Short mmCIF file of C-alpha atoms in Angstrom, two decimals:
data_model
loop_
_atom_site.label_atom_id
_atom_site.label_comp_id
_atom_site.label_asym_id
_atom_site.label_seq_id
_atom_site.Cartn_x
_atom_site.Cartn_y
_atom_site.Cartn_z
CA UNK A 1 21.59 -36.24 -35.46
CA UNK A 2 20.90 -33.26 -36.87
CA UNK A 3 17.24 -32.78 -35.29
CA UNK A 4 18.71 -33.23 -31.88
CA UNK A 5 21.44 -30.04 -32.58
CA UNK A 6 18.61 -28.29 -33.61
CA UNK A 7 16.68 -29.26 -30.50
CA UNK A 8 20.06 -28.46 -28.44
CA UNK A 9 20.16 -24.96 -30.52
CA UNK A 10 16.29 -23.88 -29.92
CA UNK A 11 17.18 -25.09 -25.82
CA UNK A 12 20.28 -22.47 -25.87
CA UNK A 13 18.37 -19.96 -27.46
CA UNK A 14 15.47 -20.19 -24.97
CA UNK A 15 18.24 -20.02 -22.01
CA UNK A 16 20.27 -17.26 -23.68
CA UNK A 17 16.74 -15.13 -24.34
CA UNK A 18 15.42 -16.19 -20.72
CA UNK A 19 18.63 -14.72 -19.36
CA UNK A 20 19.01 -11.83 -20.84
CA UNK A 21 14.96 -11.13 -20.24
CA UNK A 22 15.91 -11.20 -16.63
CA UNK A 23 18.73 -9.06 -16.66
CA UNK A 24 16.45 -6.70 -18.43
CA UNK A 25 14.18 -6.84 -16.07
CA UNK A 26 16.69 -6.24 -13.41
CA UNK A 27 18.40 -3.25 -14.68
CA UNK A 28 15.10 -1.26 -15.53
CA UNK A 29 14.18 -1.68 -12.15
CA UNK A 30 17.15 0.05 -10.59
CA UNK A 31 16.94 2.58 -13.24
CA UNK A 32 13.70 3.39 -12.45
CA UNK A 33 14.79 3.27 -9.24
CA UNK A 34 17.81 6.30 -9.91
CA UNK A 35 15.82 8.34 -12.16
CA UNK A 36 13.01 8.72 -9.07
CA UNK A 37 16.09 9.77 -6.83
CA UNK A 38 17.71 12.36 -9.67
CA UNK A 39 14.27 13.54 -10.25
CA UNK A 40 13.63 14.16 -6.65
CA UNK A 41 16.82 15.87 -5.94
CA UNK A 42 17.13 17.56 -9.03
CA UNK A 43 13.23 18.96 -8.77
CA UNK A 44 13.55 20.33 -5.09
CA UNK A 45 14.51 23.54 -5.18
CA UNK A 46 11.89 24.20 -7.53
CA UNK A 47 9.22 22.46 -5.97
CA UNK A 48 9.92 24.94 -2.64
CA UNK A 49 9.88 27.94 -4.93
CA UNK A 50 6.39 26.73 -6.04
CA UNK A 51 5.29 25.74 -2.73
CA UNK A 52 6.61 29.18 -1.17
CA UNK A 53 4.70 31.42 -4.00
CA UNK A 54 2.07 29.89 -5.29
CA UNK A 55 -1.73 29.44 -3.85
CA UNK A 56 -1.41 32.44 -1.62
CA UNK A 57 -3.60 32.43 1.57
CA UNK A 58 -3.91 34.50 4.51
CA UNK A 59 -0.58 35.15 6.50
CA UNK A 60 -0.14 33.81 10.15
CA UNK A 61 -0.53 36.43 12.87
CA UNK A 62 0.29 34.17 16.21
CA UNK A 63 -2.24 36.47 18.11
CA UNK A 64 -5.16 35.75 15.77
CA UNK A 65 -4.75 32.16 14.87
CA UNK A 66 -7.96 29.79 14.53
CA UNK A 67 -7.05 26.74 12.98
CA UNK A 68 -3.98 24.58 13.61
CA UNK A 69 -3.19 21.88 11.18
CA UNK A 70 0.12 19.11 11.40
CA UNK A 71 1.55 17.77 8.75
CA UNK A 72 4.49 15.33 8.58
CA UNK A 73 7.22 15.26 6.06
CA UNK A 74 8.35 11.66 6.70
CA UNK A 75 7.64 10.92 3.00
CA UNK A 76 9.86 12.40 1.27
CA UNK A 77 8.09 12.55 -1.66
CA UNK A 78 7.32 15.72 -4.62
CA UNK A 79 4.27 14.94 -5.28
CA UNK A 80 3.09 14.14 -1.87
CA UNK A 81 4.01 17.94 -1.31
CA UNK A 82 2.55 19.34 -3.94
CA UNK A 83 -0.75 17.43 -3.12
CA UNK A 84 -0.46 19.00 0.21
CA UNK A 85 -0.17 22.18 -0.67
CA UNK A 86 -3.77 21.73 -2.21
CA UNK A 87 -5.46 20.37 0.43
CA UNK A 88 -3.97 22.50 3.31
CA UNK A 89 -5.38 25.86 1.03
CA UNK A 90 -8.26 24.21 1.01
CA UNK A 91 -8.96 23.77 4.56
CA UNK A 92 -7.99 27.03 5.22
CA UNK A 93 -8.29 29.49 2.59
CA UNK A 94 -9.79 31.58 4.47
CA UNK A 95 -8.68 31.56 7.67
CA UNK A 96 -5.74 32.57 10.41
CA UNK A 97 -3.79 29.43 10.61
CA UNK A 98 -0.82 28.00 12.15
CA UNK A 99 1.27 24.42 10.16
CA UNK A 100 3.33 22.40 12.22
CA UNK A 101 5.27 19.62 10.75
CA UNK A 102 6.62 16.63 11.77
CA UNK A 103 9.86 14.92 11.01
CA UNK A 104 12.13 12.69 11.69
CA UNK A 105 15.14 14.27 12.57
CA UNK A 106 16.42 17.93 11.82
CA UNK A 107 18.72 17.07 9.17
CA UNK A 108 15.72 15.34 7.02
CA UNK A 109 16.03 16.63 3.79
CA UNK A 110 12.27 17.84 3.44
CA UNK A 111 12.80 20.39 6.38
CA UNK A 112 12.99 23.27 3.48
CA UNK A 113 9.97 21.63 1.46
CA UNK A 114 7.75 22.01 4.89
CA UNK A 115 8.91 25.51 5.48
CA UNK A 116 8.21 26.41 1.93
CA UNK A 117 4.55 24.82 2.80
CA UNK A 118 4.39 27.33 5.68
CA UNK A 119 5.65 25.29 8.55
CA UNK A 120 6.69 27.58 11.34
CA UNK A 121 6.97 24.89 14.42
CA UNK A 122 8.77 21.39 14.10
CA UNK A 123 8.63 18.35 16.25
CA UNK A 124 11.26 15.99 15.76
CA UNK A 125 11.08 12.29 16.50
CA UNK A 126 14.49 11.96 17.64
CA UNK A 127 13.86 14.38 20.37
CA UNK A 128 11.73 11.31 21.70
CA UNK A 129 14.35 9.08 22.83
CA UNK A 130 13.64 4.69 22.94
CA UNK A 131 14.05 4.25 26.73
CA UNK A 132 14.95 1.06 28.51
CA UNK A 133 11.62 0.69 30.14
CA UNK A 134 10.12 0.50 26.13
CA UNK A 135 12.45 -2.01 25.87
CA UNK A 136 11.38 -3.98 29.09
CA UNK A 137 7.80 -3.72 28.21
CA UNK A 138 8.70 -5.34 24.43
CA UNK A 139 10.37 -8.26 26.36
CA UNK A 140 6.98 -8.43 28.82
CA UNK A 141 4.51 -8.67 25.85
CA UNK A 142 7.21 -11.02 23.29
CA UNK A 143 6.98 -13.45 26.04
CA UNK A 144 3.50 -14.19 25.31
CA UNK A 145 4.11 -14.60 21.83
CA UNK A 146 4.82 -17.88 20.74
CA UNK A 147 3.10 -17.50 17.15
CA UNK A 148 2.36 -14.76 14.89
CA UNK A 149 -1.42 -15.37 15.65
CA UNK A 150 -0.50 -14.73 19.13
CA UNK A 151 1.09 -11.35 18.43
CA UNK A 152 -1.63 -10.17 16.75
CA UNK A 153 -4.16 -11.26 20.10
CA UNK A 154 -1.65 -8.76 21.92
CA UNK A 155 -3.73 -6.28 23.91
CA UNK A 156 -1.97 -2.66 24.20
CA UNK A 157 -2.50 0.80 25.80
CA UNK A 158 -5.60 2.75 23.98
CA UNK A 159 -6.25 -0.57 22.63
CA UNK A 160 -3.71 0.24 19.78
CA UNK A 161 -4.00 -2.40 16.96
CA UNK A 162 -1.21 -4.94 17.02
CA UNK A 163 -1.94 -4.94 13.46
CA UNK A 164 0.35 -1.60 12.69
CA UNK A 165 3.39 -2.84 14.67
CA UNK A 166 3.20 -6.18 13.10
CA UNK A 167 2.80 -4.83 9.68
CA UNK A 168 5.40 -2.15 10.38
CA UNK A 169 8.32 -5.42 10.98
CA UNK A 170 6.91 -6.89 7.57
CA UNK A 171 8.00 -4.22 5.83
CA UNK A 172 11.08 -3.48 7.65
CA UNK A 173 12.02 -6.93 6.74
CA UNK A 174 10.67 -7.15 3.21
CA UNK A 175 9.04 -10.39 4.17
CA UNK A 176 5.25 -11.84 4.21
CA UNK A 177 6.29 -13.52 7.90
CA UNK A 178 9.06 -13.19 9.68
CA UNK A 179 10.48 -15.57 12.26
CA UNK A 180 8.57 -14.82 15.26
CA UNK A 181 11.88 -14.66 17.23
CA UNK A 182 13.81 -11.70 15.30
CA UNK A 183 14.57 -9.35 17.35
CA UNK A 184 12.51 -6.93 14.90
CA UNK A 185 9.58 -7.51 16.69
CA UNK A 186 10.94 -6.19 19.90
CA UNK A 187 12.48 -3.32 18.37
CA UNK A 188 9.37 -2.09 16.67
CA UNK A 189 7.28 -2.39 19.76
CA UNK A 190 9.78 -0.33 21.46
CA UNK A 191 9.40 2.29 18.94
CA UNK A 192 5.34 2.14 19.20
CA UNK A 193 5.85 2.89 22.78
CA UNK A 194 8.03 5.67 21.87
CA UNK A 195 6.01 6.92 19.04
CA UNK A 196 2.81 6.62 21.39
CA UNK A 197 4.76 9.37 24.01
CA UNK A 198 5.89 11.76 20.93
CA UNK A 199 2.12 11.66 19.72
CA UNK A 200 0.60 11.85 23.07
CA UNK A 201 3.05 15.28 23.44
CA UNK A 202 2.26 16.82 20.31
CA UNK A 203 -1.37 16.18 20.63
CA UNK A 204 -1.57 17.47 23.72
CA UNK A 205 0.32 20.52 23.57
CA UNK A 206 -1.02 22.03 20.29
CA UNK A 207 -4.44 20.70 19.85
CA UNK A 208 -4.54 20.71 16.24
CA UNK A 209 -8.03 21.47 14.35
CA UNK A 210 -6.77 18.99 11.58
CA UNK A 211 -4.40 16.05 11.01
CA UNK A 212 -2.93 15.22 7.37
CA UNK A 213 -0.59 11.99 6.66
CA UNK A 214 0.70 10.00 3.81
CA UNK A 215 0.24 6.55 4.74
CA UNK A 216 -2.57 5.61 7.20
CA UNK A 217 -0.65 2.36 8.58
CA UNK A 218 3.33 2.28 9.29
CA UNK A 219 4.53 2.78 12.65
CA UNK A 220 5.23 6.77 12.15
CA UNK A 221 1.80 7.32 11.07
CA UNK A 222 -0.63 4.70 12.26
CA UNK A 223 -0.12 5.07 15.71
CA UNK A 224 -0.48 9.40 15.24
CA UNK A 225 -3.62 8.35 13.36
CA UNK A 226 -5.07 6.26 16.18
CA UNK A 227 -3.85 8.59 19.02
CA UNK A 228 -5.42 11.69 16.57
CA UNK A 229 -9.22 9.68 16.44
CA UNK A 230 -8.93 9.29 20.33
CA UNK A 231 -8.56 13.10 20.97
CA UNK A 232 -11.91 13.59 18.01
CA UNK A 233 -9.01 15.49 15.91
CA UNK A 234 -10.15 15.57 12.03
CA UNK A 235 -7.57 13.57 9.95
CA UNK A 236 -6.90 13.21 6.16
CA UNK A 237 -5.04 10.33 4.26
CA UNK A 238 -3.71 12.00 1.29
CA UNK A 239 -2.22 9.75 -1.54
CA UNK A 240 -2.76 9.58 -5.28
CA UNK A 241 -3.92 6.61 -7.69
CA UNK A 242 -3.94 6.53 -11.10
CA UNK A 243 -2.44 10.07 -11.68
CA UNK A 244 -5.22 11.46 -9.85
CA UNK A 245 -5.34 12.90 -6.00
CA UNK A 246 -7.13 11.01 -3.44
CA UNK A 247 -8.26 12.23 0.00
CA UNK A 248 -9.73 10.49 2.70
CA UNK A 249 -11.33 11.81 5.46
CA UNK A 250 -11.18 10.19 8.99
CA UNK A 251 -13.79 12.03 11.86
CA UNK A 252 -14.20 8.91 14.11
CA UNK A 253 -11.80 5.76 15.05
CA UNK A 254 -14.78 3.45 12.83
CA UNK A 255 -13.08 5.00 10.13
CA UNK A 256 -9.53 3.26 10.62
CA UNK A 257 -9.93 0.38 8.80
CA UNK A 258 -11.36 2.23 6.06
CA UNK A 259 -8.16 4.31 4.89
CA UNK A 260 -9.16 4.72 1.12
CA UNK A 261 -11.43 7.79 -0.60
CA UNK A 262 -14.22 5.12 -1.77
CA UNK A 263 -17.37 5.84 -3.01
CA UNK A 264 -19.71 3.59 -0.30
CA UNK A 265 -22.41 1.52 -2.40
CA UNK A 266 -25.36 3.02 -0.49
CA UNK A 267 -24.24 6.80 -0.97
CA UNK A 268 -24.33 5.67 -4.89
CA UNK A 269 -27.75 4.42 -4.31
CA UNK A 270 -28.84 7.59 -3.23
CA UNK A 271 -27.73 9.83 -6.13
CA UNK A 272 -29.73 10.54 -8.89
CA UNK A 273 -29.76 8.13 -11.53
CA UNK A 274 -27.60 10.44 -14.42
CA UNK A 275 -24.92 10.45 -12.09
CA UNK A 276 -25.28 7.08 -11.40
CA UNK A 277 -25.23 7.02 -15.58
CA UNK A 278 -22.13 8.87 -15.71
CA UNK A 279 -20.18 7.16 -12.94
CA UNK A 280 -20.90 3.87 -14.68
CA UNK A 281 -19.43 4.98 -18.26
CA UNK A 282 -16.54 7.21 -16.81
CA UNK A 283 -15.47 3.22 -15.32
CA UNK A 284 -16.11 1.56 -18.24
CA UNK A 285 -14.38 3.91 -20.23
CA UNK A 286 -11.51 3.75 -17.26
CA UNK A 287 -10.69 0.42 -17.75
CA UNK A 288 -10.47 0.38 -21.48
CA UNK A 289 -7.65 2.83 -21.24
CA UNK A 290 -5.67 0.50 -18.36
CA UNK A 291 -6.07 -2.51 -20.92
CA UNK A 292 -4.77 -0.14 -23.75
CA UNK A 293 -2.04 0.58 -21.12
CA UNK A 294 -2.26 4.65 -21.96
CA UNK A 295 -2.26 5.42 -18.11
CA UNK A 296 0.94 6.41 -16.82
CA UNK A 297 1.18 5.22 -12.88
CA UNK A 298 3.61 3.33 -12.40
CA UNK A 299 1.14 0.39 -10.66
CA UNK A 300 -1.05 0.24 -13.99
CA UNK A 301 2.02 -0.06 -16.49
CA UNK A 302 3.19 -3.05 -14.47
CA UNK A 303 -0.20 -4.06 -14.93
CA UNK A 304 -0.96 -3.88 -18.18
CA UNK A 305 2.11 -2.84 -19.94
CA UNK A 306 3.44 -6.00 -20.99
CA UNK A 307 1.02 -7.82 -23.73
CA UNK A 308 3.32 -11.42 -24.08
CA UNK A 309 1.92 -13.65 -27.14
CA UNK A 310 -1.36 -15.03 -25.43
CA UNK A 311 -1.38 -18.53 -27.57
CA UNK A 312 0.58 -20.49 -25.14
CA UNK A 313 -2.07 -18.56 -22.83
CA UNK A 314 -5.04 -19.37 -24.52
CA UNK A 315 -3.75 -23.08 -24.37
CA UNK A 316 -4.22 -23.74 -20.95
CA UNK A 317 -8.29 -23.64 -21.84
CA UNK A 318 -7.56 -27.13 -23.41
CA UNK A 319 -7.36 -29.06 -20.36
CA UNK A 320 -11.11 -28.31 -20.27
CA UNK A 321 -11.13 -27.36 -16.50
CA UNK A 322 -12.54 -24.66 -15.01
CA UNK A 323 -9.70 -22.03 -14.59
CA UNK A 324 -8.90 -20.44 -10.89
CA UNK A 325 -6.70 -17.24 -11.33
CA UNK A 326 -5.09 -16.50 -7.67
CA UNK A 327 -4.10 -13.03 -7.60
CA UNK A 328 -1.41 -12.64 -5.49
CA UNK A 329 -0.57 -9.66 -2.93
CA UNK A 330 2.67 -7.37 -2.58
CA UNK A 331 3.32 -9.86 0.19
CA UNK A 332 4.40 -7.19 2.86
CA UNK A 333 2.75 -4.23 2.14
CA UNK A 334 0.34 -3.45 4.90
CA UNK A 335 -1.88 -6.68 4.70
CA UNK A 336 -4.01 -5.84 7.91
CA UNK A 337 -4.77 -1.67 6.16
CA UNK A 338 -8.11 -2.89 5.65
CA UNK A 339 -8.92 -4.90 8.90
CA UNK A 340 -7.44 -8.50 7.63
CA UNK A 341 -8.90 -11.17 10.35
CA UNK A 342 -9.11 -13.95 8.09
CA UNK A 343 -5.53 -15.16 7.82
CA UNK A 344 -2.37 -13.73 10.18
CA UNK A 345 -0.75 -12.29 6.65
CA UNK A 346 -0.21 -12.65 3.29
CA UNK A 347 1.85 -15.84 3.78
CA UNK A 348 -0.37 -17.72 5.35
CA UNK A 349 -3.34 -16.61 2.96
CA UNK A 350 -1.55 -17.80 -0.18
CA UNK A 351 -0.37 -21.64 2.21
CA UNK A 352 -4.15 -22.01 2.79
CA UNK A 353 -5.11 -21.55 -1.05
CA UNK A 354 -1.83 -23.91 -1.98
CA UNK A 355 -3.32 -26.54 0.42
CA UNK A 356 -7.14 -26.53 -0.70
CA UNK A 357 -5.60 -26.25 -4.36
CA UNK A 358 -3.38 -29.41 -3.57
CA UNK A 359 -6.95 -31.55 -2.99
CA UNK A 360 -8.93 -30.22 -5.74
CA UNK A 361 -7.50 -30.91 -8.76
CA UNK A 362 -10.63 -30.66 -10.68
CA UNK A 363 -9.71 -27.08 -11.46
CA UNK A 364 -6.34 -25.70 -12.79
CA UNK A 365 -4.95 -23.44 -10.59
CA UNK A 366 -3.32 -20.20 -11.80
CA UNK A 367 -1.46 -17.87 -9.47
CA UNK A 368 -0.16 -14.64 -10.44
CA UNK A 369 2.73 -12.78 -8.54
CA UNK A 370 1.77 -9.05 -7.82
CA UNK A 371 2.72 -7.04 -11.01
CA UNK A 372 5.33 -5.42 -8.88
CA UNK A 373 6.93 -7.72 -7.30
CA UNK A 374 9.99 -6.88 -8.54
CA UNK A 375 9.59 -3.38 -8.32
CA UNK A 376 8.81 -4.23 -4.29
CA UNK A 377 11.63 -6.27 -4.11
CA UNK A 378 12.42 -8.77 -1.43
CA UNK A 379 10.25 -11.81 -0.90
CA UNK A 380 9.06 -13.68 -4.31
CA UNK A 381 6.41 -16.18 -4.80
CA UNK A 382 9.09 -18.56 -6.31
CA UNK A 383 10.43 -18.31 -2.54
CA UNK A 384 7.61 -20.61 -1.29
CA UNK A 385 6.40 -22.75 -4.53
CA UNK A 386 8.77 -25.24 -5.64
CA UNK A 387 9.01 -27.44 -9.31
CA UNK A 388 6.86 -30.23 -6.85
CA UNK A 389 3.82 -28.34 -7.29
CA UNK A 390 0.82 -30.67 -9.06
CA UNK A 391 0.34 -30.39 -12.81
CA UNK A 392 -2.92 -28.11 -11.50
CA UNK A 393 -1.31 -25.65 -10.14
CA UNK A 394 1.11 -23.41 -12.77
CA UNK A 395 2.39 -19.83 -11.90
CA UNK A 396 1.45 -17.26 -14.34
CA UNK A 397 4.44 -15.59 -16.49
CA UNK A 398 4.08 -11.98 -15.48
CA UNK A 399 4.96 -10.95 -19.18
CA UNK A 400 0.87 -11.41 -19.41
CA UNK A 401 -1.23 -8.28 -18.65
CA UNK A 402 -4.12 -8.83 -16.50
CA UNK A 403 -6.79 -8.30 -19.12
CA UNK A 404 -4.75 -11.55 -21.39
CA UNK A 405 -4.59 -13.58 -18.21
CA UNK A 406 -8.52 -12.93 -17.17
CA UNK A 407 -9.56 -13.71 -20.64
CA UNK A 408 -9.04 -17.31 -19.93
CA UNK A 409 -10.04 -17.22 -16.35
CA UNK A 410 -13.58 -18.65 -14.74
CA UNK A 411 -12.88 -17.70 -10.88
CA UNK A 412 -10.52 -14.81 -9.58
CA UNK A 413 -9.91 -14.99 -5.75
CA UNK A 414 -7.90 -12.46 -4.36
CA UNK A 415 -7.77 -10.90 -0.50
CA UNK A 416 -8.07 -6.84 -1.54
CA UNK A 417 -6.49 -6.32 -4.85
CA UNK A 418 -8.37 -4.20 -7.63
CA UNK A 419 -8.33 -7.28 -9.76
CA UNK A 420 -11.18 -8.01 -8.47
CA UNK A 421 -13.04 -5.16 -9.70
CA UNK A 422 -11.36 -5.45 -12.95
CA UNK A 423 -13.34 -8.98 -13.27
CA UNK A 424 -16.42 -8.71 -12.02
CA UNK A 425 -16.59 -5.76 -15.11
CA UNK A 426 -15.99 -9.08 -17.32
CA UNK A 427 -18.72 -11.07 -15.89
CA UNK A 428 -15.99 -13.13 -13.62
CA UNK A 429 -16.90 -14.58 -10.39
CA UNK A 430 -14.68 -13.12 -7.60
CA UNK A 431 -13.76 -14.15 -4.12
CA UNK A 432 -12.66 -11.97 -1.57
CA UNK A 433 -11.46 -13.89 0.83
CA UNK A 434 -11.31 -11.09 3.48
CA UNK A 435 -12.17 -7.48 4.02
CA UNK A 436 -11.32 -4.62 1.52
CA UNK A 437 -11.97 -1.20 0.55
CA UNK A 438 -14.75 -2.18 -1.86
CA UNK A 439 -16.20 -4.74 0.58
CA UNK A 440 -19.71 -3.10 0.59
CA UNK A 441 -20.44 -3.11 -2.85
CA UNK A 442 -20.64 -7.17 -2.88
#
């Protein structure tokens, strides 16, 4: 009697600390979520003090300009500005140069922030109104869709990838696939067309020297990117990893499925080997700080900054079969960026795994949720695998950090995550099971 109220006790206990581990959870996440806001608002009239005074260059005098560079100001985002501030001196220290920004609307709240930057010309999106015909010409191409393979065989104006409209609803929805009949899909095609007139305007009437965005891939900024390459106008993707700035430079439309500053292996071939040296410890040493979890973006600390008890961990190596960790993908963020052809998106990538992992259960089968899935919101993993699952296939407790849950793994496959890199530095086999932004270096 009194081993089963124990038993009964240690059950409560694991429910009561379960629960309140997930209303943890929960509450830091919309914290995190307020403090970014505060911080923002708070920091903003400072930030366009900084931006107006500091890293003086030469004045604009409309009769002598040379360059013309556009910006946009759709993320609203400090250190986005502060980044672009440092690349826009940079371009054109010294020269005569004109910035003009876009936005969404005039009552955006980073109008200030881009004058501070120098802006001296706006275009607004809004001025480019969603006409009926847009509408009419979503209905005309929907009607060919009955799948979500079909929508992505869709064949539009300036060959335009379907990939940035379709990855533009997944986000709007916060899901890996939506229904193929939402009317999301027609309302984002709409805006393409709509976006593809506002571009085609701007472009046209100021004939920048240079292009700069934030994101290579939503609606707002994919389509400017691909009308920019058409017209031979120099672009940058400017975004920062790891606490560090990265800039990528696009000259040619080849260069569009390649949105991320990466090192290409055959450039490394070619410099000289104490470079090559150096390059090679800077990683090494790299990683051993994201496993110590000292780095402070906000990707690596969900990453690495939980270190559960690995026991129950290490017990999974006594079933004595090889171990397959599945990495899983922020399931609707941008899953074509990098070309994706493989799989429609990250929904049907993970089904295809499930159903090869069903039939080979001479393997155990881990798979990992994105480490910020939460953060991300939305659509979970737990959405699409149910307590039916086989005995070889478990989901990973995302209280592990990577470098516990690859220290029992034999195989990583993952589509584009940097997991992959992360193994391969432990001697771990790795499939990719479609293009990525280190696919050269295989």
């Amino acid at each position: 009697m009194l081993s089963r109220v124990q038993k009964g006790s240690v059950k409560i206990e694991k429910i009561i600390s379960m629960s309140l581990l997930f209303i943890y959870k929960k509450v830091m996440v919309n914290l995190l979520r307020l403090y970014y806001l505060f911080a923002s608002i708070v920091a903003r009239p400072f930030l366009n003090i900084i931006l107006k005074y500091s890293f003086k260059t030469k004045k604009t005098n409309s009769n002598f300009i040379r360059k013309k560079i556009i910006i946009e100001g759709f993320y609203n985002n400090p250190n986005h500005f502060l980044r672009l501030k440092i690349l826009i001196n940079s371009l054109l220290l010294n020269e005569q140069y004109q910035i003009i920004g876009l936005l969404y609307n005039k009552k955006n709240q980073s109008i200030n922030t881009l004058k501070a930057l120098g802006v001296s010309k706006f275009y607004f999106v809004e001025d480019t109104k969603i006409k009926k015909i847009d509408f009419k010409k979503s209905d005309n191409f929907m009607r060919k869709v009955k799948t979500h393979e079909d929508f992505l065989k869709l064949e539009f104006p300036d060959k335009l990838p379907p990939d940035i409209v379709y990855d533009t609803v997944l986000r709007m929805k916060m899901h890996p696939q939506p229904n193929i009949n939402d009317e999301s899909w027609v309302n984002c095609l709409a805006d393409a067309f709509r976006l593809t007139r506002f571009y085609e305007k701007v472009l046209i009437s100021e004939k920048p020297d240079y292009f700069i965005l934030s994101n290579p891939f939503k609606n707002e900024y994919g389509i400017g990117l691909w009308k920019a390459l058409l017209k031979n106008i120099t672009c940058f993707h400017l975004t920062g990893y790891y606490e560090t700035i990265r800039i990528k430079k696009f000259t040619s439309i080849k260069d569009f499925y390649h949105p991320l500053e990466v090192l290409p292996y055959k450039e490394f071939l070619k410099l000289p080997r104490k470079y090559k040296v150096s390059l090679m410890r800077n990683g090494k040493n790299f990683l051993k700080i994201k496993e110590n979890s000292k780095n402070l973006d906000i990707s690596h600390k969900s990453a690495y900054g939980s270190k559960k008890n690995i026991n129950s961990l290490e017990s999974l190596k006594n079933n004595r079969k090889p171990i397959i960790l599945i990495a899983c993908h922020a399931w609707f963020d941008f899953p074509h960026l990098f070309g994706m052809r493989n799989f429609s998106d990250f929904l049907d990538w993970i089904n295809t795994i499930i159903n090869i992992a069903n039939k080979k259960d001479k393997f155990l089968w881990l798979i990992r949720p994105h480490p910020q899935e939460d953060w991300y919101g939305g659509f979970k993993l737990k959405d699409i695998i149910n307590k039916e699952v086989p005995n070889h296939i478990q989901i990973v407790n995302k209280e592990y950090s990577t470098d516990q849950i690859l220290s029992i793994s034999d195989f990583v496959v993952t589509h584009h995550g940097t997991i992959a890199m992360e193994a391969v530095s432990k001697s771990i086999p790795v499939l990719c099971t479609d293009k990525n932004h280190y696919s050269d270096w295989d």
